[in-house]
JSON list of C-alpha atoms in Angstrom, two decimals:
[
{"chain": "A", "resi": 1, "resn": "UNK", "atom": "CA", "xyz": [-66.87, -21.23, 83.51]},
{"chain": "A", "resi": 2, "resn": "UNK", "atom": "CA", "xyz": [-66.00, -19.53, 80.36]},
{"chain": "A", "resi": 3, "resn": "UNK", "atom": "CA", "xyz": [-62.94, -22.03, 79.29]},
{"chain": "A", "resi": 4, "resn": "UNK", "atom": "CA", "xyz": [-59.26, -19.99, 79.07]},
{"chain": "A", "resi": 5, "resn": "UNK", "atom": "CA", "xyz": [-58.35, -19.39, 75.07]},
{"chain": "A", "resi": 6, "resn": "UNK", "atom": "CA", "xyz": [-54.62, -20.22, 75.17]},
{"chain": "A", "resi": 7, "resn": "UNK", "atom": "CA", "xyz": [-52.89, -17.67, 72.54]},
{"chain": "A", "resi": 8, "resn": "UNK", "atom": "CA", "xyz": [-49.61, -18.98, 71.03]},
{"chain": "A", "resi": 9, "resn": "UNK", "atom": "CA", "xyz": [-47.04, -16.16, 70.73]},
{"chain": "A", "resi": 10, "resn": "UNK", "atom": "CA", "xyz": [-46.35, -16.03, 67.78]},
{"chain": "A", "resi": 11, "resn": "UNK", "atom": "CA", "xyz": [-42.78, -16.22, 66.13]},
{"chain": "A", "resi": 12, "resn": "UNK", "atom": "CA", "xyz": [-41.53, -13.13, 64.14]},
{"chain": "A", "resi": 13, "resn": "UNK", "atom": "CA", "xyz": [-39.78, -13.88, 60.58]},
{"chain": "A", "resi": 14, "resn": "UNK", "atom": "CA", "xyz": [-36.23, -14.53, 61.35]},
{"chain": "A", "resi": 15, "resn": "UNK", "atom": "CA", "xyz": [-34.35, -11.29, 60.99]},
{"chain": "A", "resi": 16, "resn": "UNK", "atom": "CA", "xyz": [-32.53, -11.79, 57.44]},
{"chain": "A", "resi": 17, "resn": "UNK", "atom": "CA", "xyz": [-28.89, -11.37, 57.88]},
{"chain": "A", "resi": 18, "resn": "UNK", "atom": "CA", "xyz": [-26.93, -8.69, 56.47]},
{"chain": "A", "resi": 19, "resn": "UNK", "atom": "CA", "xyz": [-24.36, -10.34, 55.57]},
{"chain": "A", "resi": 20, "resn": "UNK", "atom": "CA", "xyz": [-25.89, -12.02, 52.95]},
{"chain": "A", "resi": 21, "resn": "UNK", "atom": "CA", "xyz": [-27.91, -8.96, 51.93]},
{"chain": "A", "resi": 22, "resn": "UNK", "atom": "CA", "xyz": [-24.51, -7.82, 51.58]},
{"chain": "A", "resi": 23, "resn": "UNK", "atom": "CA", "xyz": [-22.17, -9.97, 49.58]},
{"chain": "A", "resi": 24, "resn": "UNK", "atom": "CA", "xyz": [-26.18, -9.70, 47.40]},
{"chain": "A", "resi": 25, "resn": "UNK", "atom": "CA", "xyz": [-26.43, -6.20, 46.30]},
{"chain": "A", "resi": 26, "resn": "UNK", "atom": "CA", "xyz": [-22.25, -6.44, 45.72]},
{"chain": "A", "resi": 27, "resn": "UNK", "atom": "CA", "xyz": [-23.03, -9.37, 42.62]},
{"chain": "A", "resi": 28, "resn": "UNK", "atom": "CA", "xyz": [-26.43, -7.25, 41.09]},
{"chain": "A", "resi": 29, "resn": "UNK", "atom": "CA", "xyz": [-24.16, -3.76, 41.35]},
{"chain": "A", "resi": 30, "resn": "UNK", "atom": "CA", "xyz": [-21.23, -6.36, 39.81]},
{"chain": "A", "resi": 31, "resn": "UNK", "atom": "CA", "xyz": [-23.64, -7.36, 37.86]},
{"chain": "A", "resi": 32, "resn": "UNK", "atom": "CA", "xyz": [-24.86, -4.01, 36.54]},
{"chain": "A", "resi": 33, "resn": "UNK", "atom": "CA", "xyz": [-20.93, -2.09, 35.74]},
{"chain": "A", "resi": 34, "resn": "UNK", "atom": "CA", "xyz": [-20.20, -5.82, 34.00]},
{"chain": "A", "resi": 35, "resn": "UNK", "atom": "CA", "xyz": [-23.68, -5.03, 31.13]},
{"chain": "A", "resi": 36, "resn": "UNK", "atom": "CA", "xyz": [-22.10, -1.38, 31.10]},
{"chain": "A", "resi": 37, "resn": "UNK", "atom": "CA", "xyz": [-18.82, -1.79, 30.79]},
{"chain": "A", "resi": 38, "resn": "UNK", "atom": "CA", "xyz": [-19.32, -4.89, 27.69]},
{"chain": "A", "resi": 39, "resn": "UNK", "atom": "CA", "xyz": [-21.66, -1.91, 25.95]},
{"chain": "A", "resi": 40, "resn": "UNK", "atom": "CA", "xyz": [-19.13, 1.06, 26.39]},
{"chain": "A", "resi": 41, "resn": "UNK", "atom": "CA", "xyz": [-16.76, -2.32, 24.85]},
{"chain": "A", "resi": 42, "resn": "UNK", "atom": "CA", "xyz": [-19.08, -2.62, 22.34]},
{"chain": "A", "resi": 43, "resn": "UNK", "atom": "CA", "xyz": [-20.11, 0.51, 20.61]},
{"chain": "A", "resi": 44, "resn": "UNK", "atom": "CA", "xyz": [-16.33, 2.15, 21.18]},
{"chain": "A", "resi": 45, "resn": "UNK", "atom": "CA", "xyz": [-14.79, -1.33, 19.66]},
{"chain": "A", "resi": 46, "resn": "UNK", "atom": "CA", "xyz": [-13.25, -0.12, 16.26]},
{"chain": "A", "resi": 47, "resn": "UNK", "atom": "CA", "xyz": [-10.83, -2.76, 14.15]},
{"chain": "A", "resi": 48, "resn": "UNK", "atom": "CA", "xyz": [-6.85, -2.60, 14.81]},
{"chain": "A", "resi": 49, "resn": "UNK", "atom": "CA", "xyz": [-5.69, -0.72, 11.53]},
{"chain": "A", "resi": 50, "resn": "UNK", "atom": "CA", "xyz": [-3.02, -2.42, 10.01]},
{"chain": "A", "resi": 51, "resn": "UNK", "atom": "CA", "xyz": [0.45, -1.17, 11.46]},
{"chain": "A", "resi": 52, "resn": "UNK", "atom": "CA", "xyz": [2.85, -1.05, 8.46]},
{"chain": "A", "resi": 53, "resn": "UNK", "atom": "CA", "xyz": [2.72, 2.65, 7.87]},
{"chain": "A", "resi": 54, "resn": "UNK", "atom": "CA", "xyz": [2.74, 2.98, 3.96]},
{"chain": "A", "resi": 55, "resn": "UNK", "atom": "CA", "xyz": [4.50, 5.58, 2.14]},
{"chain": "A", "resi": 56, "resn": "UNK", "atom": "CA", "xyz": [5.35, 7.40, -0.44]},
{"chain": "A", "resi": 57, "resn": "UNK", "atom": "CA", "xyz": [9.07, 6.54, -0.96]},
{"chain": "A", "resi": 58, "resn": "UNK", "atom": "CA", "xyz": [9.94, 7.67, -4.88]},
{"chain": "A", "resi": 59, "resn": "UNK", "atom": "CA", "xyz": [9.55, 10.80, -4.75]},
{"chain": "A", "resi": 60, "resn": "UNK", "atom": "CA", "xyz": [12.06, 10.23, -1.38]},
{"chain": "A", "resi": 61, "resn": "UNK", "atom": "CA", "xyz": [14.72, 8.96, -3.26]},
{"chain": "A", "resi": 62, "resn": "UNK", "atom": "CA", "xyz": [14.54, 11.50, -6.12]},
{"chain": "A", "resi": 63, "resn": "UNK", "atom": "CA", "xyz": [15.06, 13.99, -4.18]},
{"chain": "A", "resi": 64, "resn": "UNK", "atom": "CA", "xyz": [17.82, 11.79, -2.52]},
{"chain": "A", "resi": 65, "resn": "UNK", "atom": "CA", "xyz": [19.48, 11.29, -5.46]},
{"chain": "A", "resi": 66, "resn": "UNK", "atom": "CA", "xyz": [19.82, 15.42, -6.45]},
{"chain": "A", "resi": 67, "resn": "UNK", "atom": "CA", "xyz": [21.86, 15.45, -2.93]},
{"chain": "A", "resi": 68, "resn": "UNK", "atom": "CA", "xyz": [23.56, 12.45, -2.79]},
{"chain": "A", "resi": 69, "resn": "UNK", "atom": "CA", "xyz": [26.85, 12.07, -4.02]},
{"chain": "A", "resi": 70, "resn": "UNK", "atom": "CA", "xyz": [26.64, 8.85, -4.91]},
{"chain": "A", "resi": 71, "resn": "UNK", "atom": "CA", "xyz": [24.52, 6.54, -7.37]},
{"chain": "A", "resi": 72, "resn": "UNK", "atom": "CA", "xyz": [21.58, 6.12, -6.00]},
{"chain": "A", "resi": 73, "resn": "UNK", "atom": "CA", "xyz": [19.62, 2.37, -5.91]},
{"chain": "A", "resi": 74, "resn": "UNK", "atom": "CA", "xyz": [16.08, 1.89, -5.78]},
{"chain": "A", "resi": 75, "resn": "UNK", "atom": "CA", "xyz": [14.85, -1.55, -5.71]},
{"chain": "A", "resi": 76, "resn": "UNK", "atom": "CA", "xyz": [11.46, -1.88, -8.77]},
{"chain": "A", "resi": 77, "resn": "UNK", "atom": "CA", "xyz": [9.72, -4.42, -5.97]},
{"chain": "A", "resi": 78, "resn": "UNK", "atom": "CA", "xyz": [6.42, -6.58, -7.71]},
{"chain": "A", "resi": 79, "resn": "UNK", "atom": "CA", "xyz": [3.17, -5.77, -6.59]},
{"chain": "A", "resi": 80, "resn": "UNK", "atom": "CA", "xyz": [1.99, -6.12, -2.98]},
{"chain": "A", "resi": 81, "resn": "UNK", "atom": "CA", "xyz": [5.09, -4.23, -1.65]},
{"chain": "A", "resi": 82, "resn": "UNK", "atom": "CA", "xyz": [5.04, -1.52, 0.82]},
{"chain": "A", "resi": 83, "resn": "UNK", "atom": "CA", "xyz": [7.98, 0.84, 1.91]},
{"chain": "A", "resi": 84, "resn": "UNK", "atom": "CA", "xyz": [7.95, 1.89, 5.26]},
{"chain": "A", "resi": 85, "resn": "UNK", "atom": "CA", "xyz": [10.74, 4.26, 5.21]},
{"chain": "A", "resi": 86, "resn": "UNK", "atom": "CA", "xyz": [12.97, 5.89, 3.08]},
{"chain": "A", "resi": 87, "resn": "UNK", "atom": "CA", "xyz": [14.97, 8.61, 4.87]},
{"chain": "A", "resi": 88, "resn": "UNK", "atom": "CA", "xyz": [18.69, 10.26, 3.55]},
{"chain": "A", "resi": 89, "resn": "UNK", "atom": "CA", "xyz": [20.66, 11.08, 7.44]},
{"chain": "A", "resi": 90, "resn": "UNK", "atom": "CA", "xyz": [23.54, 10.67, 9.59]},
{"chain": "A", "resi": 91, "resn": "UNK", "atom": "CA", "xyz": [22.98, 7.75, 11.75]},
{"chain": "A", "resi": 92, "resn": "UNK", "atom": "CA", "xyz": [25.35, 7.05, 14.93]},
{"chain": "A", "resi": 93, "resn": "UNK", "atom": "CA", "xyz": [28.12, 5.49, 13.76]},
{"chain": "A", "resi": 94, "resn": "UNK", "atom": "CA", "xyz": [28.19, 7.27, 9.67]},
{"chain": "A", "resi": 95, "resn": "UNK", "atom": "CA", "xyz": [29.69, 10.07, 11.25]},
{"chain": "A", "resi": 96, "resn": "UNK", "atom": "CA", "xyz": [29.31, 13.09, 9.00]},
{"chain": "A", "resi": 97, "resn": "UNK", "atom": "CA", "xyz": [28.48, 10.79, 5.75]},
{"chain": "A", "resi": 98, "resn": "UNK", "atom": "CA", "xyz": [24.45, 10.39, 5.35]},
{"chain": "A", "resi": 99, "resn": "UNK", "atom": "CA", "xyz": [22.59, 7.32, 4.49]},
{"chain": "A", "resi": 100, "resn": "UNK", "atom": "CA", "xyz": [19.98, 6.76, 2.17]},
{"chain": "A", "resi": 101, "resn": "UNK", "atom": "CA", "xyz": [18.00, 4.01, 3.96]},
{"chain": "A", "resi": 102, "resn": "UNK", "atom": "CA", "xyz": [15.02, 3.09, 2.00]},
{"chain": "A", "resi": 103, "resn": "UNK", "atom": "CA", "xyz": [12.96, 0.18, 3.57]},
{"chain": "A", "resi": 104, "resn": "UNK", "atom": "CA", "xyz": [10.44, -2.12, 2.79]},
{"chain": "A", "resi": 105, "resn": "UNK", "atom": "CA", "xyz": [7.19, -4.85, 4.08]},
{"chain": "A", "resi": 106, "resn": "UNK", "atom": "CA", "xyz": [6.61, -7.81, 1.65]},
{"chain": "A", "resi": 107, "resn": "UNK", "atom": "CA", "xyz": [3.20, -9.61, 1.14]},
{"chain": "A", "resi": 108, "resn": "UNK", "atom": "CA", "xyz": [4.02, -12.08, 4.03]},
{"chain": "A", "resi": 109, "resn": "UNK", "atom": "CA", "xyz": [5.58, -9.30, 6.20]},
{"chain": "A", "resi": 110, "resn": "UNK", "atom": "CA", "xyz": [9.25, -10.23, 5.73]},
{"chain": "A", "resi": 111, "resn": "UNK", "atom": "CA", "xyz": [11.45, -7.18, 5.51]},
{"chain": "A", "resi": 112, "resn": "UNK", "atom": "CA", "xyz": [14.63, -5.82, 3.26]},
{"chain": "A", "resi": 113, "resn": "UNK", "atom": "CA", "xyz": [16.22, -2.08, 2.78]},
{"chain": "A", "resi": 114, "resn": "UNK", "atom": "CA", "xyz": [18.80, -0.68, 0.46]},
{"chain": "A", "resi": 115, "resn": "UNK", "atom": "CA", "xyz": [21.58, 1.54, 2.35]},
{"chain": "A", "resi": 116, "resn": "UNK", "atom": "CA", "xyz": [23.64, 3.43, 1.31]},
{"chain": "A", "resi": 117, "resn": "UNK", "atom": "CA", "xyz": [26.80, 5.75, 2.12]},
{"chain": "A", "resi": 118, "resn": "UNK", "atom": "CA", "xyz": [30.06, 7.25, 2.09]},
{"chain": "A", "resi": 119, "resn": "UNK", "atom": "CA", "xyz": [30.73, 5.70, 5.70]},
{"chain": "A", "resi": 120, "resn": "UNK", "atom": "CA", "xyz": [33.25, 2.51, 4.56]},
{"chain": "A", "resi": 121, "resn": "UNK", "atom": "CA", "xyz": [33.90, 2.36, 7.90]},
{"chain": "A", "resi": 122, "resn": "UNK", "atom": "CA", "xyz": [33.64, -1.94, 10.79]},
{"chain": "A", "resi": 123, "resn": "UNK", "atom": "CA", "xyz": [30.93, 0.35, 12.75]},
{"chain": "A", "resi": 124, "resn": "UNK", "atom": "CA", "xyz": [29.00, 2.11, 10.11]},
{"chain": "A", "resi": 125, "resn": "UNK", "atom": "CA", "xyz": [28.88, -1.97, 8.37]},
{"chain": "A", "resi": 126, "resn": "UNK", "atom": "CA", "xyz": [28.44, -3.54, 11.52]},
{"chain": "A", "resi": 127, "resn": "UNK", "atom": "CA", "xyz": [25.34, -0.93, 12.39]},
{"chain": "A", "resi": 128, "resn": "UNK", "atom": "CA", "xyz": [23.45, -2.31, 9.55]},
{"chain": "A", "resi": 129, "resn": "UNK", "atom": "CA", "xyz": [23.56, -5.94, 10.25]},
{"chain": "A", "resi": 130, "resn": "UNK", "atom": "CA", "xyz": [23.42, -5.80, 13.31]},
{"chain": "A", "resi": 131, "resn": "UNK", "atom": "CA", "xyz": [27.11, -7.13, 14.24]},
{"chain": "A", "resi": 132, "resn": "UNK", "atom": "CA", "xyz": [26.89, -9.49, 10.95]},
{"chain": "A", "resi": 133, "resn": "UNK", "atom": "CA", "xyz": [29.74, -12.31, 10.44]},
{"chain": "A", "resi": 134, "resn": "UNK", "atom": "CA", "xyz": [31.10, -13.44, 7.15]},
{"chain": "A", "resi": 135, "resn": "UNK", "atom": "CA", "xyz": [28.11, -16.53, 6.12]},
{"chain": "A", "resi": 136, "resn": "UNK", "atom": "CA", "xyz": [27.68, -19.34, 3.22]},
{"chain": "A", "resi": 137, "resn": "UNK", "atom": "CA", "xyz": [24.26, -18.21, 1.27]},
{"chain": "A", "resi": 138, "resn": "UNK", "atom": "CA", "xyz": [22.55, -20.97, -0.21]},
{"chain": "A", "resi": 139, "resn": "UNK", "atom": "CA", "xyz": [22.27, -18.99, -3.51]},
{"chain": "A", "resi": 140, "resn": "UNK", "atom": "CA", "xyz": [24.64, -20.47, -6.63]},
{"chain": "A", "resi": 141, "resn": "UNK", "atom": "CA", "xyz": [27.69, -19.22, -6.35]},
{"chain": "A", "resi": 142, "resn": "UNK", "atom": "CA", "xyz": [28.54, -16.26, -7.99]},
{"chain": "A", "resi": 143, "resn": "UNK", "atom": "CA", "xyz": [25.88, -15.71, -9.88]},
{"chain": "A", "resi": 144, "resn": "UNK", "atom": "CA", "xyz": [24.32, -12.20, -11.49]},
{"chain": "A", "resi": 145, "resn": "UNK", "atom": "CA", "xyz": [22.58, -11.28, -7.97]},
{"chain": "A", "resi": 146, "resn": "UNK", "atom": "CA", "xyz": [25.20, -11.88, -5.75]},
{"chain": "A", "resi": 147, "resn": "UNK", "atom": "CA", "xyz": [28.39, -11.71, -8.11]},
{"chain": "A", "resi": 148, "resn": "UNK", "atom": "CA", "xyz": [30.38, -8.40, -6.10]},
{"chain": "A", "resi": 149, "resn": "UNK", "atom": "CA", "xyz": [28.70, -9.41, -3.08]},
{"chain": "A", "resi": 150, "resn": "UNK", "atom": "CA", "xyz": [29.11, -10.32, 0.87]},
{"chain": "A", "resi": 151, "resn": "UNK", "atom": "CA", "xyz": [27.35, -11.80, 2.27]},
{"chain": "A", "resi": 152, "resn": "UNK", "atom": "CA", "xyz": [26.91, -11.97, 6.50]},
{"chain": "A", "resi": 153, "resn": "UNK", "atom": "CA", "xyz": [24.61, -12.46, 9.15]},
{"chain": "A", "resi": 154, "resn": "UNK", "atom": "CA", "xyz": [23.38, -11.79, 12.01]},
{"chain": "A", "resi": 155, "resn": "UNK", "atom": "CA", "xyz": [24.05, -13.52, 15.25]},
{"chain": "A", "resi": 156, "resn": "UNK", "atom": "CA", "xyz": [21.19, -14.34, 16.05]},
{"chain": "A", "resi": 157, "resn": "UNK", "atom": "CA", "xyz": [20.40, -15.60, 12.71]},
{"chain": "A", "resi": 158, "resn": "UNK", "atom": "CA", "xyz": [16.99, -13.33, 12.18]},
{"chain": "A", "resi": 159, "resn": "UNK", "atom": "CA", "xyz": [18.78, -10.83, 9.61]},
{"chain": "A", "resi": 160, "resn": "UNK", "atom": "CA", "xyz": [20.75, -10.89, 6.73]},
{"chain": "A", "resi": 161, "resn": "UNK", "atom": "CA", "xyz": [22.81, -9.10, 4.65]},
{"chain": "A", "resi": 162, "resn": "UNK", "atom": "CA", "xyz": [24.98, -8.66, 1.34]},
{"chain": "A", "resi": 163, "resn": "UNK", "atom": "CA", "xyz": [27.19, -5.58, 1.62]},
{"chain": "A", "resi": 164, "resn": "UNK", "atom": "CA", "xyz": [28.95, -3.98, -1.43]},
{"chain": "A", "resi": 165, "resn": "UNK", "atom": "CA", "xyz": [31.16, -1.25, -1.41]},
{"chain": "A", "resi": 166, "resn": "UNK", "atom": "CA", "xyz": [32.65, -0.01, -5.05]},
{"chain": "A", "resi": 167, "resn": "UNK", "atom": "CA", "xyz": [32.28, 3.79, -6.07]},
{"chain": "A", "resi": 168, "resn": "UNK", "atom": "CA", "xyz": [33.33, 5.44, -3.20]},
{"chain": "A", "resi": 169, "resn": "UNK", "atom": "CA", "xyz": [29.99, 4.63, -0.86]},
{"chain": "A", "resi": 170, "resn": "UNK", "atom": "CA", "xyz": [28.57, 1.73, 0.45]},
{"chain": "A", "resi": 171, "resn": "UNK", "atom": "CA", "xyz": [25.69, -0.70, -0.45]},
{"chain": "A", "resi": 172, "resn": "UNK", "atom": "CA", "xyz": [23.63, -2.71, 1.43]},
{"chain": "A", "resi": 173, "resn": "UNK", "atom": "CA", "xyz": [20.85, -5.32, 1.40]},
{"chain": "A", "resi": 174, "resn": "UNK", "atom": "CA", "xyz": [19.64, -5.75, 4.46]},
{"chain": "A", "resi": 175, "resn": "UNK", "atom": "CA", "xyz": [16.52, -7.75, 5.64]},
{"chain": "A", "resi": 176, "resn": "UNK", "atom": "CA", "xyz": [14.64, -11.21, 6.85]},
{"chain": "A", "resi": 177, "resn": "UNK", "atom": "CA", "xyz": [14.50, -12.81, 3.91]},
{"chain": "A", "resi": 178, "resn": "UNK", "atom": "CA", "xyz": [16.06, -15.73, 3.36]},
{"chain": "A", "resi": 179, "resn": "UNK", "atom": "CA", "xyz": [19.04, -15.70, 1.07]},
{"chain": "A", "resi": 180, "resn": "UNK", "atom": "CA", "xyz": [17.67, -16.62, -2.60]},
{"chain": "A", "resi": 181, "resn": "UNK", "atom": "CA", "xyz": [14.78, -13.93, -2.18]},
{"chain": "A", "resi": 182, "resn": "UNK", "atom": "CA", "xyz": [17.38, -11.27, -0.54]},
{"chain": "A", "resi": 183, "resn": "UNK", "atom": "CA", "xyz": [19.00, -12.18, -3.57]},
{"chain": "A", "resi": 184, "resn": "UNK", "atom": "CA", "xyz": [16.67, -11.04, -5.40]},
{"chain": "A", "resi": 185, "resn": "UNK", "atom": "CA", "xyz": [16.13, -7.61, -3.84]},
{"chain": "A", "resi": 186, "resn": "UNK", "atom": "CA", "xyz": [19.55, -6.65, -4.64]},
{"chain": "A", "resi": 187, "resn": "UNK", "atom": "CA", "xyz": [18.86, -7.74, -8.75]},
{"chain": "A", "resi": 188, "resn": "UNK", "atom": "CA", "xyz": [15.93, -5.30, -7.84]},
{"chain": "A", "resi": 189, "resn": "UNK", "atom": "CA", "xyz": [17.91, -1.94, -7.25]},
{"chain": "A", "resi": 190, "resn": "UNK", "atom": "CA", "xyz": [18.31, 0.39, -10.49]},
{"chain": "A", "resi": 191, "resn": "UNK", "atom": "CA", "xyz": [19.61, 4.15, -10.56]},
{"chain": "A", "resi": 192, "resn": "UNK", "atom": "CA", "xyz": [17.60, 6.83, -9.47]},
{"chain": "A", "resi": 193, "resn": "UNK", "atom": "CA", "xyz": [16.48, 9.31, -12.16]},
{"chain": "A", "resi": 194, "resn": "UNK", "atom": "CA", "xyz": [16.97, 12.13, -9.88]},
{"chain": "A", "resi": 195, "resn": "UNK", "atom": "CA", "xyz": [13.44, 13.06, -11.02]},
{"chain": "A", "resi": 196, "resn": "UNK", "atom": "CA", "xyz": [9.81, 13.01, -8.65]},
{"chain": "A", "resi": 197, "resn": "UNK", "atom": "CA", "xyz": [7.90, 12.46, -11.69]},
{"chain": "A", "resi": 198, "resn": "UNK", "atom": "CA", "xyz": [11.11, 9.53, -13.49]},
{"chain": "A", "resi": 199, "resn": "UNK", "atom": "CA", "xyz": [12.60, 8.07, -10.34]},
{"chain": "A", "resi": 200, "resn": "UNK", "atom": "CA", "xyz": [14.47, 5.97, -12.41]},
{"chain": "A", "resi": 201, "resn": "UNK", "atom": "CA", "xyz": [12.46, 2.51, -11.05]},
{"chain": "A", "resi": 202, "resn": "UNK", "atom": "CA", "xyz": [10.09, 1.98, -8.70]},
{"chain": "A", "resi": 203, "resn": "UNK", "atom": "CA", "xyz": [6.94, -0.85, -8.50]},
{"chain": "A", "resi": 204, "resn": "UNK", "atom": "CA", "xyz": [6.95, -3.07, -11.42]},
{"chain": "A", "resi": 205, "resn": "UNK", "atom": "CA", "xyz": [3.91, -4.33, -13.20]}
]
């Protein structure tokens, strides 16, 4: 008699979890996409340019001097200062009077500007000084750089200004500089000669 052979039923391999498959595919896809994005960033990255755009303000000053009915002033700044603004046009508070505005950025990223106009009203001065209020500067009283200038400071203390009205024109030097440096900026001002080739002032050597 032959012996019976019992064959044990084979257990089918465990089915792969659909959830596990989906999660794994998502992770792999994210890895691929992330790699592509990183590659694009590496290829297209460029150093950010200096946000301060320098311009030839001496030429604008010369043109302004030929058109203005007051003596236009321009600073003899030391090396490293960059002119960022130069314009001759009315402002919201100057009425019909044109305004000479010349702004500079210092090597340590402080701002200074000279502003001139026939406008003398309080609103114009407040506009240019950020509602400046009478202030006490820390520069020696009667110093040559500040004689005849009225110191004003914005309410938040971020902007300091010297204001002077003479010869039917208002002149303002203003900026984020400390009082002594702002006074030094005022001392740099000199009349413009009225010629683009010889503006009468400019960067000092």
